[in-house]
């Protein structure tokens, strides 16, 4: 599989597609636990449902959108059934769905298909070729469901198929294409919500949490870098490492840039403010704890106290 | 019998062996009990540190019958040695036998009237039986009883410091907190005593029990000494039985509390004199006297809220003390205990009341608050777990479901339930 396509097509991906694929995968994965019985009435849409529960399931579906000239814009997607025996997608279902979607979105065409996994596989080429009679050059959207915290970009790759001559045989292989994310206003709001999903709502709480997380990660990074410097300097002092004067000069200039307020008034104010913040946190934790305790006591009283007041019906106006 | 001994010696190696040994011992238990008189020589063949489980069974059978005076002290030595050298994992397989042996140990010690001998072995026994430091076993109250009777309160304090989250039997909790409260009173740690007695009084109980009644009497007195007031209603997490009945059963104490709140020392003293024998029969007379003397402290504290400076003579008059010298003694004691902040100017006999000098600016304060927050977070986590457990409890769900409104407002109106207060 080559790394860049040469077709010159620009791909625009809408977040709705990503959310759809991710939702499909999550649903199937969560329906797999506990291990389903070996009966055929398993709810999973994919092939691996009954066999191995360790490997993540693969889900399949179709992506639809609009192609205007050289720009391919992928708007939506829907799920498809995968037939493990013939290694192909359910054709009649695809056509039925296509008709339904045509009624609602007359402009959208089937642009390709999606699946989940780490990398494109050989068996995917079968499905790809099968779809070629719907669209001459379908796209393959691959979502990697493994959560990698170090990775900064989206785990979504778009593959195209190209005819390359390998060992004298013309073969269709997948080539990676770049894409951009395109959002409609409605999508932006919902993605914002999903990104900041918190158990208790409140925009103020989420903003505070986001800001604090940002500060936390920044401080963590600073801490790890200072540690590296410290280790290096200790090594230099012990003689394990060669002494580099340029580096030492840089470190000392960095240290001299640190804030120099060492006065007593600063200490006083700083400690007072620190204590105040801690006291507020303490109060908040206390209130939280008391509230849980209160709930627990109420529940305990309802469950176990024989002579508690009967009929705690709340009166509505 | 000899076969059993060799089996014990053979099978005390690994954990699985010990489990099979336990089954064997369970089956042989009755025969052991039947031949209890013949058993002591076999005990010498077993090593308590390696064959703890077998030794335990033998020991329990030995001590089951009535014990004579000479046998008693030798048994005490054997049991004490066993407790100090036994292996914790093995005895945890047969906890009730172990508790039985320890209880008999305690009875013997009390019969011989040497409770001090039992304190250290009992402490080791608790540490070995406990699954974690948050676990309350049946041995805890026995240990506290021995500490109380032998008046070594300090050793008990380490046990009292631990937070308890698991209890085997409710009676253990009642006794533990009651004795713990008494020990804390003995050590003059009234805050801890109040906490422990509060636990007894508000513990869930379907019917009021005698321990709770006695604890309630002490609770009233300690809360008068420590807080200067007594809350008339028990909090809502106290069982309803307790809420209704405890006050009726401790009538003289409740009246003592109400006369305390009037603030007149003379009335209080006359009341105490009148009901002296009732207090004495409950062994609470000492506490009552402490409560009366704490009245002076309460009054002096009330003075700090009104006056900035006061002469010693004035203090003596207002608090109904006999002389300025006594007032000075009281104020000095209170400053030392940290109950008020004041300075005494001995030249003109004036007392100046000060504010709390704590500025909340120090690093020690930061550490204190931080550790409190950490503790609160662990408690909060545990509470959440308990809350979830409780929400799934079938008893609770049955009763909660029954109390729902018959007609859902939603059925009749499109507007969502926004008016349910």
XYZ file of C-alpha atoms in Angstrom:
738
model
C 0.000 0.000 0.000
C 1.592 3.230 -1.124
C 1.529 6.178 1.140
C 0.104 8.954 -0.953
C -2.440 9.020 -3.710
C -1.883 10.653 -7.006
C -5.447 11.073 -8.079
C -5.568 14.688 -7.034
C -8.921 14.384 -5.348
C -9.577 16.481 -2.252
C -11.496 14.749 0.486
C -13.679 16.501 2.994
C -14.916 14.479 5.913
C -17.808 15.478 8.145
C -17.636 14.688 11.862
C -20.993 12.989 11.645
C -19.364 10.122 9.805
C -16.700 9.705 12.459
C -19.265 9.797 15.244
C -21.414 7.274 13.405
C -18.590 4.819 12.896
C -17.402 5.184 16.451
C -20.919 4.705 17.781
C -21.461 1.624 15.649
C -18.233 0.104 16.865
C -18.913 0.925 20.516
C -22.386 -0.526 20.361
C -21.197 -3.754 18.842
C -18.281 -4.023 21.215
C -20.391 -3.451 24.316
C -22.983 -5.933 23.137
C -20.258 -8.525 22.956
C -19.620 -8.615 26.680
C -20.403 -11.006 28.338
C -19.454 -13.515 25.681
C -22.592 -14.122 23.674
C -24.021 -17.656 23.436
C -23.087 -19.599 20.345
C -26.620 -19.291 18.943
C -27.036 -17.465 15.681
C -29.136 -14.738 17.216
C -26.189 -12.659 18.153
C -26.765 -8.966 17.885
C -23.411 -8.107 16.459
C -23.224 -6.991 12.916
C -19.827 -8.399 12.196
C -18.163 -11.693 11.676
C -16.082 -12.065 14.798
C -18.971 -11.909 17.222
C -19.159 -15.466 18.417
C -15.594 -16.552 17.970
C -12.970 -14.575 19.713
C -13.767 -12.036 22.342
C -10.289 -10.758 22.735
C -9.811 -9.206 19.320
C -11.935 -6.135 18.767
C -14.841 -6.627 16.389
C -14.816 -5.137 12.922
C -17.832 -3.205 11.806
C -18.725 -2.357 8.265
C -20.863 0.230 6.591
C -21.303 2.583 3.717
C -20.414 6.252 3.373
C -22.442 8.608 1.277
C -21.903 12.112 0.110
C -21.431 14.405 -2.848
C -18.717 14.551 -5.457
C -18.382 17.901 -7.186
C -15.529 17.938 -9.665
C -12.358 17.121 -7.821
C -13.833 17.532 -4.351
C -15.330 14.571 -2.594
C -17.389 15.526 0.439
C -18.472 12.696 2.714
C -21.559 13.697 4.642
C -23.130 10.665 6.219
C -22.843 6.962 6.693
C -24.966 3.950 7.467
C -24.291 0.457 8.685
C -24.174 -2.686 6.623
C -24.291 -6.344 7.354
C -21.185 -8.317 6.641
C -21.550 -11.846 5.431
C -18.571 -13.827 6.710
C -19.115 -16.738 4.373
C -18.860 -14.828 1.117
C -16.647 -12.061 2.547
C -18.891 -9.460 1.067
C -21.416 -6.943 2.204
C -25.103 -7.675 2.017
C -26.064 -6.349 -1.385
C -29.844 -6.247 -1.177
C -29.695 -4.409 2.116
C -27.314 -1.910 0.597
C -29.648 -1.212 -2.276
C -32.666 -0.883 -0.048
C -30.896 1.577 2.173
C -29.621 3.457 -0.821
C -33.148 3.953 -2.082
C -34.351 5.167 1.285
C -31.532 7.657 1.589
C -32.118 8.835 -1.948
C -35.613 9.862 -0.981
C -34.385 12.042 1.846
C -31.117 13.262 0.372
C -31.499 13.211 -3.414
C -28.022 14.615 -3.918
C -26.095 11.982 -1.999
C -24.456 9.059 -3.710
C -22.740 6.046 -2.273
C -19.137 7.155 -2.224
C -17.539 4.169 -0.595
C -17.468 2.132 2.579
C -15.970 2.170 6.055
C -14.565 -0.271 8.531
C -12.595 -0.345 11.758
C -9.174 -1.720 12.487
C -5.507 -0.917 12.605
C -4.595 -1.080 9.000
C -6.187 -1.969 5.680
C -6.147 -5.676 4.994
C -6.106 -7.824 1.907
C -9.637 -9.088 2.417
C -10.843 -5.529 2.283
C -9.945 -5.436 -1.408
C -12.757 -7.911 -2.129
C -15.327 -5.614 -0.612
C -13.756 -2.697 -2.371
C -13.980 -4.384 -5.753
C -17.554 -5.456 -5.046
C -18.495 -1.841 -4.472
C -16.893 -0.745 -7.681
C -20.034 -1.381 -9.644
C -21.902 1.139 -7.513
C -19.176 3.745 -7.702
C -16.203 3.432 -10.104
C -13.714 4.567 -7.530
C -14.990 4.032 -4.020
C -13.218 5.362 -0.972
C -12.369 3.292 2.071
C -12.612 5.068 5.415
C -10.752 3.279 8.184
C -11.177 4.142 11.858
C -8.696 2.831 14.387
C -10.667 2.248 17.596
C -7.604 1.717 19.781
C -7.271 4.654 22.122
C -3.797 6.098 21.945
C -3.311 9.053 24.231
C -0.035 10.026 22.654
C -1.546 10.405 19.241
C -2.514 13.938 18.406
C -4.571 13.560 15.243
C -7.685 11.607 14.514
C -7.245 7.874 13.995
C -9.133 8.056 10.712
C -7.508 7.268 7.384
C -9.031 7.494 3.921
C -7.813 5.046 1.294
C -8.327 5.117 -2.419
C -7.677 2.312 -4.831
C -5.171 2.680 -7.641
C -3.971 0.384 -10.334
C -0.267 -0.186 -9.859
C 2.002 -2.545 -11.686
C 3.764 -4.772 -9.167
C 5.999 -7.596 -10.413
C 4.561 -7.164 -13.848
C 0.989 -7.724 -12.689
C -1.379 -4.786 -12.579
C -2.980 -4.835 -9.145
C -5.345 -2.684 -7.254
C -3.833 -1.458 -4.028
C -4.919 0.957 -1.357
C -3.231 4.325 -1.235
C -3.650 6.779 1.559
C -5.190 10.167 0.873
C -5.219 13.268 2.928
C -8.464 14.811 4.018
C -9.828 17.807 5.839
C -12.640 18.020 8.291
C -15.595 20.080 7.241
C -18.271 21.059 9.767
C -21.770 22.369 9.600
C -22.964 24.505 12.514
C -25.149 21.732 13.940
C -22.235 19.337 13.854
C -19.967 21.785 15.601
C -22.330 22.105 18.553
C -22.806 18.378 18.955
C -19.099 17.629 18.644
C -18.413 20.267 21.260
C -20.879 18.529 23.567
C -19.427 15.104 22.992
C -15.900 16.358 23.568
C -16.777 17.865 26.927
C -19.013 15.089 28.126
C -19.328 15.417 31.875
C -21.723 13.657 34.270
C -23.084 16.911 35.618
C -23.824 19.564 33.074
C -23.044 23.241 33.511
C -20.843 25.081 31.072
C -18.960 26.755 33.904
C -17.893 23.428 35.341
C -16.661 22.118 32.015
C -14.740 25.288 31.270
C -13.062 25.179 34.652
C -12.224 21.523 34.261
C -10.839 22.118 30.773
C -8.696 24.988 31.965
C -7.399 23.024 34.931
C -6.603 20.025 32.753
C -4.678 22.262 30.437
C -2.676 23.724 33.306
C -2.126 20.255 34.728
C -0.690 18.861 31.506
C 1.478 21.945 31.043
C 2.904 21.589 34.544
C 3.450 17.890 34.018
C 5.437 18.566 30.886
C 7.464 21.250 32.646
C 8.178 18.853 35.490
C 9.374 16.082 33.212
C 11.654 18.468 31.293
C 13.162 19.853 34.468
C 13.781 16.298 35.596
C 15.641 15.534 32.399
C 17.816 18.626 32.875
C 18.416 17.733 36.499
C 19.491 14.204 35.638
C 21.811 15.562 32.967
C 23.405 18.017 35.369
C 23.822 15.379 38.073
C 25.478 13.129 35.538
C 27.782 15.929 34.540
C 28.648 16.596 38.146
C 29.442 12.976 38.821
C 31.657 12.897 35.769
C 29.659 10.325 33.828
C 28.989 12.794 31.066
C 31.395 15.180 29.333
C 31.162 18.717 30.590
C 29.590 21.004 28.037
C 30.028 24.640 28.843
C 27.559 25.944 26.281
C 24.792 23.866 27.807
C 25.731 24.965 31.300
C 25.565 28.578 30.241
C 22.106 28.029 28.810
C 20.887 26.341 31.964
C 22.215 29.100 34.173
C 20.601 31.803 32.031
C 17.314 29.922 32.268
C 17.603 29.778 36.031
C 18.316 33.469 36.261
C 15.092 34.173 34.438
C 13.040 32.678 37.245
C 10.831 35.062 39.253
C 12.875 36.835 41.856
C 10.227 37.928 44.343
C 11.499 36.456 47.542
C 10.208 39.115 49.881
C 8.307 38.244 52.978
C 5.185 40.043 51.885
C 5.061 37.848 48.806
C 5.340 34.729 50.945
C 2.588 35.958 53.194
C 0.180 36.777 50.406
C 1.015 33.627 48.526
C 0.441 31.389 51.505
C -2.766 33.167 52.443
C -4.167 32.742 48.962
C -3.037 29.116 48.836
C -4.735 28.453 52.149
C -7.894 30.164 51.006
C -8.109 28.038 47.878
C -7.467 24.908 49.888
C -10.166 25.867 52.352
C -12.646 26.369 49.534
C -11.768 22.967 48.088
C -12.141 21.475 51.544
C -15.552 23.028 51.876
C -16.561 21.712 48.473
C -15.396 18.174 49.266
C -17.166 18.394 52.590
C -20.436 19.444 51.008
C -20.151 16.697 48.431
C -19.498 14.118 51.110
C -22.338 15.359 53.285
C -24.706 15.194 50.357
C -23.771 11.571 49.626
C -24.090 10.766 53.295
C -27.499 12.359 53.399
C -28.694 10.315 50.440
C -27.328 7.167 51.991
C -29.060 7.838 55.290
C -32.361 8.547 53.571
C -32.140 5.340 51.615
C -31.181 3.399 54.711
C -34.082 4.822 56.630
C -36.562 3.989 53.872
C -35.236 0.479 53.561
C -34.705 -0.585 57.122
C -36.557 1.604 59.528
C -39.820 -0.063 60.248
C -41.596 2.935 61.682
C -40.559 5.625 59.264
C -43.236 7.896 57.957
C -45.365 6.216 55.366
C -46.366 7.827 52.142
C -43.701 10.351 51.370
C -45.593 11.572 48.378
C -44.494 14.984 47.251
C -47.401 17.289 46.800
C -47.582 18.825 43.380
C -49.162 22.227 43.213
C -5.271 -39.116 68.592
C -1.619 -39.704 67.733
C -2.583 -40.152 64.126
C -4.245 -36.775 64.206
C -1.121 -35.234 65.650
C 1.086 -36.685 62.930
C -1.370 -35.513 60.305
C -1.261 -32.013 61.696
C 2.490 -32.056 61.676
C 2.545 -33.278 58.139
C -0.115 -31.105 56.574
C 0.789 -27.699 57.938
C 3.082 -26.788 55.094
C 1.354 -25.108 52.202
C -1.996 -23.364 51.941
C -3.791 -26.191 50.139
C -2.519 -28.684 52.699
C -3.837 -26.493 55.449
C -7.274 -26.444 53.848
C -7.429 -30.224 53.725
C -6.149 -30.288 57.278
C -9.002 -28.021 58.250
C -11.557 -30.461 56.877
C -9.935 -33.295 58.797
C -9.945 -31.278 61.966
C -13.590 -30.337 61.551
C -14.481 -33.977 61.357
C -12.332 -34.864 64.324
C -13.673 -32.004 66.407
C -16.218 -34.006 68.371
C -13.727 -36.707 69.259
C -11.358 -34.025 70.438
C -14.000 -32.577 72.702
C -14.840 -35.985 74.069
C -11.268 -36.612 75.172
C -10.473 -33.130 76.383
C -8.783 -34.272 79.575
C -6.193 -36.346 77.749
C -5.150 -33.606 75.424
C -2.586 -31.427 77.295
C 0.437 -33.704 76.697
C -0.291 -33.674 72.965
C -0.072 -29.941 72.955
C 3.638 -30.154 73.673
C 4.223 -32.187 70.532
C 2.800 -29.457 68.344
C 4.613 -26.259 67.528
C 2.257 -23.278 67.641
C 4.200 -21.250 65.127
C 4.056 -23.943 62.455
C 0.968 -25.976 63.270
C -1.223 -23.091 64.355
C -4.492 -24.481 63.059
C -4.084 -27.890 64.663
C -2.833 -26.371 67.885
C -5.874 -24.117 67.892
C -8.298 -27.000 67.625
C -6.538 -28.914 70.378
C -6.364 -25.877 72.592
C -10.028 -25.110 72.113
C -10.983 -28.628 73.059
C -8.704 -28.528 76.109
C -10.158 -25.345 77.483
C -13.751 -26.320 76.788
C -14.348 -28.033 80.066
C -14.238 -26.542 83.565
C -10.715 -25.537 84.533
C -9.256 -25.864 88.007
C -7.264 -23.177 89.759
C -3.796 -24.699 89.204
C -4.518 -25.480 85.618
C -5.713 -21.930 85.091
C -2.353 -20.154 85.284
C -0.558 -22.779 83.206
C -3.313 -22.487 80.624
C -2.888 -18.764 80.619
C 0.775 -19.157 79.816
C 0.081 -21.657 77.049
C -2.588 -19.508 75.489
C -0.469 -16.367 75.718
C 2.446 -18.135 74.079
C 0.167 -19.494 71.389
C -1.282 -16.086 70.608
C 2.127 -14.499 70.254
C 3.580 -17.200 68.036
C 0.690 -18.378 65.880
C 0.466 -17.796 62.151
C -2.239 -15.310 61.167
C -3.311 -16.988 57.907
C -3.914 -20.309 59.580
C -6.013 -19.047 62.428
C -8.097 -16.901 60.111
C -9.418 -20.162 58.703
C -11.131 -20.912 62.009
C -11.956 -17.481 63.450
C -14.743 -18.583 65.776
C -12.483 -21.127 67.503
C -9.842 -18.501 67.949
C -12.356 -16.026 69.366
C -13.631 -18.750 71.694
C -10.139 -19.466 73.004
C -9.426 -15.793 73.530
C -12.683 -15.243 75.344
C -11.910 -18.090 77.700
C -8.480 -16.578 78.188
C -10.114 -13.327 79.178
C -12.479 -15.083 81.597
C -9.574 -16.830 83.275
C -7.634 -13.625 83.555
C -10.604 -11.929 85.143
C -11.134 -14.838 87.535
C -7.558 -14.552 88.660
C -8.151 -10.801 88.977
C -5.087 -9.893 86.964
C -6.496 -8.132 83.946
C -3.120 -6.584 83.184
C -1.768 -9.965 82.140
C -4.335 -10.200 79.417
C -3.829 -6.835 77.773
C -0.766 -7.497 75.622
C -1.762 -10.992 74.417
C -5.209 -9.720 73.530
C -3.739 -6.887 71.487
C -1.585 -9.338 69.510
C -4.621 -11.556 69.045
C -6.621 -8.683 67.574
C -3.862 -7.774 65.156
C -3.647 -11.352 63.964
C -7.370 -11.862 63.568
C -8.113 -8.622 61.790
C -8.352 -8.782 58.047
C -7.430 -5.124 57.805
C -7.182 -2.271 60.235
C -10.746 -1.268 59.378
C -12.216 -4.541 60.550
C -13.869 -4.848 63.931
C -13.642 -8.319 65.433
C -15.337 -9.782 68.477
C -12.079 -9.473 70.348
C -12.007 -5.684 70.268
C -14.551 -5.148 73.070
C -12.873 -7.854 75.182
C -9.577 -6.078 74.807
C -11.081 -2.754 75.772
C -12.734 -4.345 78.781
C -9.387 -5.653 79.964
C -7.816 -2.240 79.446
C -10.582 -0.600 81.416
C -10.325 -3.026 84.284
C -6.554 -2.799 84.444
C -6.610 0.950 83.969
C -4.007 0.960 81.217
C -5.829 3.346 78.933
C -2.909 4.324 76.748
C -2.590 0.948 75.044
C -6.226 1.112 74.101
C -5.792 4.444 72.375
C -3.980 2.936 69.400
C -6.943 0.675 68.726
C -9.382 3.529 69.126
C -7.585 5.691 66.584
C -8.411 3.393 63.689
C -11.437 4.060 61.508
C -13.790 1.140 61.345
C -15.612 0.156 58.197
C -16.505 -3.499 58.664
C -18.185 -5.038 61.641
C -18.813 -8.729 62.286
C -21.568 -8.495 64.859
C -23.572 -5.420 65.879
C -23.108 -6.234 69.548
C -19.355 -5.908 69.062
C -19.781 -2.407 67.722
C -22.008 -1.346 70.598
C -19.691 -2.693 73.244
C -16.581 -1.450 71.485
C -17.835 2.100 71.176
C -19.203 2.127 74.698
C -15.971 0.919 76.279
C -14.000 3.126 73.932
C -16.041 6.085 75.069
C -15.316 5.265 78.697
C -11.603 4.945 78.015
C -11.548 8.266 76.186
C -13.333 9.898 79.105
C -10.655 8.424 81.342
C -8.004 10.003 79.176
C -9.948 13.258 79.145
C -10.242 13.146 75.355
C -13.817 14.265 75.358
C -14.095 14.827 71.625
C -13.181 11.231 70.889
C -15.482 10.026 73.655
C -18.331 12.030 72.226
C -17.734 10.551 68.777
C -17.694 6.983 70.077
C -20.740 7.378 72.298
C -22.551 9.079 69.435
C -21.889 5.969 67.375
C -23.523 3.761 69.968
C -26.541 5.960 70.330
C -27.179 6.402 66.606
C -26.323 2.867 65.511
C -29.134 1.069 63.783
C -31.118 -0.962 66.272
C -34.527 -2.412 65.902
C -35.159 -2.290 69.648
C -33.427 -0.176 72.236
C -30.773 -2.149 74.070
C -29.215 -1.639 77.465
C -25.812 -0.696 76.107
C -27.377 2.161 74.193
C -29.213 3.386 77.272
C -26.073 3.494 79.377
C -24.183 5.088 76.522
C -26.868 7.712 76.137
C -26.527 8.743 79.768
C -22.799 9.184 79.391
C -23.368 10.868 76.045
C -25.490 13.563 77.607
C -22.907 14.222 80.294
C -19.941 14.275 77.941
C -21.666 16.557 75.498
C -22.406 18.934 78.360
C -18.761 18.872 79.391
C -17.394 19.274 75.904
C -19.893 21.442 74.104
C -21.781 23.068 76.897
C -25.079 22.039 75.393
C -27.012 18.985 74.575
C -28.917 18.658 71.331
C -32.435 17.682 72.241
C -33.102 15.685 69.126
C -31.043 12.824 67.880
C -29.978 13.192 64.262
C -32.152 11.615 61.642
C -29.817 8.737 61.016
C -30.504 7.425 64.506
C -32.995 4.616 64.478
C -36.559 5.641 65.172
C -36.684 3.349 68.169
C -33.786 5.189 69.696
C -35.226 8.557 68.879
C -38.436 7.890 70.696
C -37.406 5.804 73.656
C -33.951 6.768 74.795
C -34.978 10.044 76.287
C -37.720 8.474 78.352
C -35.327 5.940 79.771
C -32.772 8.517 80.894
C -35.093 11.074 82.401
C -32.874 12.430 85.223
C -30.051 13.130 82.811
C -32.248 14.986 80.402
C -33.459 17.181 83.212
C -29.877 17.740 84.262
C -29.131 18.940 80.749
C -32.029 21.343 80.705
C -31.075 22.831 84.053
C -27.506 23.162 82.775
C -28.666 25.247 79.896
C -30.188 27.763 82.280
C -26.717 28.716 83.349
C -27.274 28.911 87.081
C -24.721 26.938 88.982
C -26.646 26.924 92.201
C -29.705 25.313 90.618
C -27.532 22.737 88.957
C -25.858 21.820 92.192
C -29.125 21.454 94.066
C -30.454 19.227 91.323
C -27.352 17.065 91.465
C -27.625 16.751 95.226
C -31.223 15.745 94.949
C -30.616 12.929 92.482
C -27.237 11.885 93.789
C -28.053 8.243 94.427
C -29.480 7.768 90.942
C -26.261 9.068 89.408
C -24.211 7.042 91.780
C -25.976 3.811 90.991
C -25.110 4.343 87.348
C -21.462 4.987 88.271
C -21.760 8.365 86.647
C -21.305 10.598 89.657
C -17.748 11.520 88.688
C -18.874 12.593 85.263
C -21.708 14.616 86.736
C -19.299 16.470 88.963
C -17.087 17.186 85.953
C -20.134 18.493 84.132
C -20.891 20.861 87.000
C -17.355 22.184 87.032
C -17.448 22.644 83.288
C -20.288 25.045 83.834
C -17.800 27.611 85.090
C -15.801 27.213 81.910
C -18.877 27.707 79.829
C -19.730 30.912 81.629
C -16.225 32.290 81.274
C -16.342 31.515 77.578
C -19.590 33.382 77.310
C -17.866 36.360 78.876
C -15.287 36.452 76.076
C -18.034 37.176 73.641
C -19.230 40.260 75.478
C -16.179 41.841 77.038
C -12.742 42.789 75.828
C -11.211 43.236 79.244
C -12.485 42.275 82.615
C -11.083 42.316 86.082
C -10.640 39.065 87.952
C -13.037 40.235 90.632
C -15.708 40.866 88.019
C -15.175 37.453 86.511
C -15.539 35.867 89.912
C -18.785 37.705 90.503
C -20.334 36.940 87.158
C -19.423 33.310 87.138
C -20.427 32.861 90.754
C -16.981 31.858 91.890
C -15.864 32.512 95.425
C -12.773 34.636 94.934
C -10.614 36.282 92.260
C -7.928 33.724 92.994
C -10.241 30.928 91.881
C -11.164 32.909 88.793
C -7.489 33.316 87.962
C -6.932 29.585 88.343
C -9.824 28.781 86.064
C -8.778 31.278 83.415
C -5.188 30.043 83.550
C -6.299 26.458 83.097
C -8.469 27.390 80.173
C -5.684 29.292 78.463
C -3.416 26.296 78.894
C -6.019 23.966 77.410
C -6.460 26.286 74.503
C -10.113 26.911 75.185
C -9.818 30.690 75.267
C -7.206 33.181 74.166
C -6.435 35.740 76.832
C -3.685 37.467 78.733
C -3.726 38.052 82.473
C -2.132 41.217 83.739
C -1.230 40.330 87.279
C -0.367 43.879 88.352
C -3.904 45.181 88.208
C -5.729 41.882 87.969
C -7.175 42.515 84.505
C -7.818 39.858 81.916
C -7.765 40.819 78.253
C -9.532 38.529 75.837
C -7.855 38.081 72.482
C -8.802 36.803 69.088
C -7.720 33.482 67.738
C -4.124 34.170 66.621
C -4.259 31.634 63.813
C -3.681 33.496 60.582
C -4.020 30.556 58.257
C -0.884 31.632 56.481
C 1.547 28.905 57.342
C 2.773 25.824 55.553
C 1.695 23.643 58.470
C -1.834 24.816 57.935
C -1.539 23.900 54.259
C -0.454 20.403 55.192
C -3.268 20.054 57.685
C -5.915 21.115 55.210
C -4.395 18.967 52.507
C -4.423 15.849 54.650
C -8.015 16.570 55.673
C -9.015 16.857 52.027
C -7.327 13.548 51.255
C -9.130 11.860 54.118
C -12.421 13.319 52.984
C -11.859 12.021 49.478
C -11.282 8.464 50.686
C -14.382 8.665 52.857
C -16.339 10.051 49.932
C -15.282 7.148 47.735
C -16.340 4.644 50.364
C -19.635 6.446 50.803
C -20.282 6.317 47.080
C -19.706 2.589 47.082
C -22.087 2.148 49.979
C -24.645 4.384 48.334
C -24.586 2.260 45.192
C -24.909 -0.903 47.233
C -27.858 0.560 49.048
C -29.564 1.639 45.836
C -29.476 -1.944 44.629
C -30.773 -3.323 47.874
C -34.081 -5.100 47.194
C -35.623 -3.932 50.469
C -34.988 -0.349 49.567
C -36.229 -0.744 46.015
C -39.413 -2.390 47.221
C -40.214 0.440 49.580
C -39.116 3.226 47.280
C -41.153 1.852 44.432
C -44.230 1.705 46.589
C -44.084 5.384 47.386
C -44.222 6.639 43.837
C -47.148 8.727 42.805
C -50.010 6.756 41.424
C -50.637 9.045 38.522
C -47.620 10.350 36.772
C -47.990 13.987 36.012
C -46.407 13.276 32.669
C -49.346 11.140 31.645
C -51.676 14.081 31.621
C -49.536 17.005 30.709
C -47.006 17.651 27.999
C -44.991 19.988 30.151
C -42.242 18.043 31.925
C -42.316 17.805 35.711
C -40.956 21.160 36.554
C -43.235 21.901 39.476
C -42.352 19.022 41.739
C -40.581 20.657 44.608
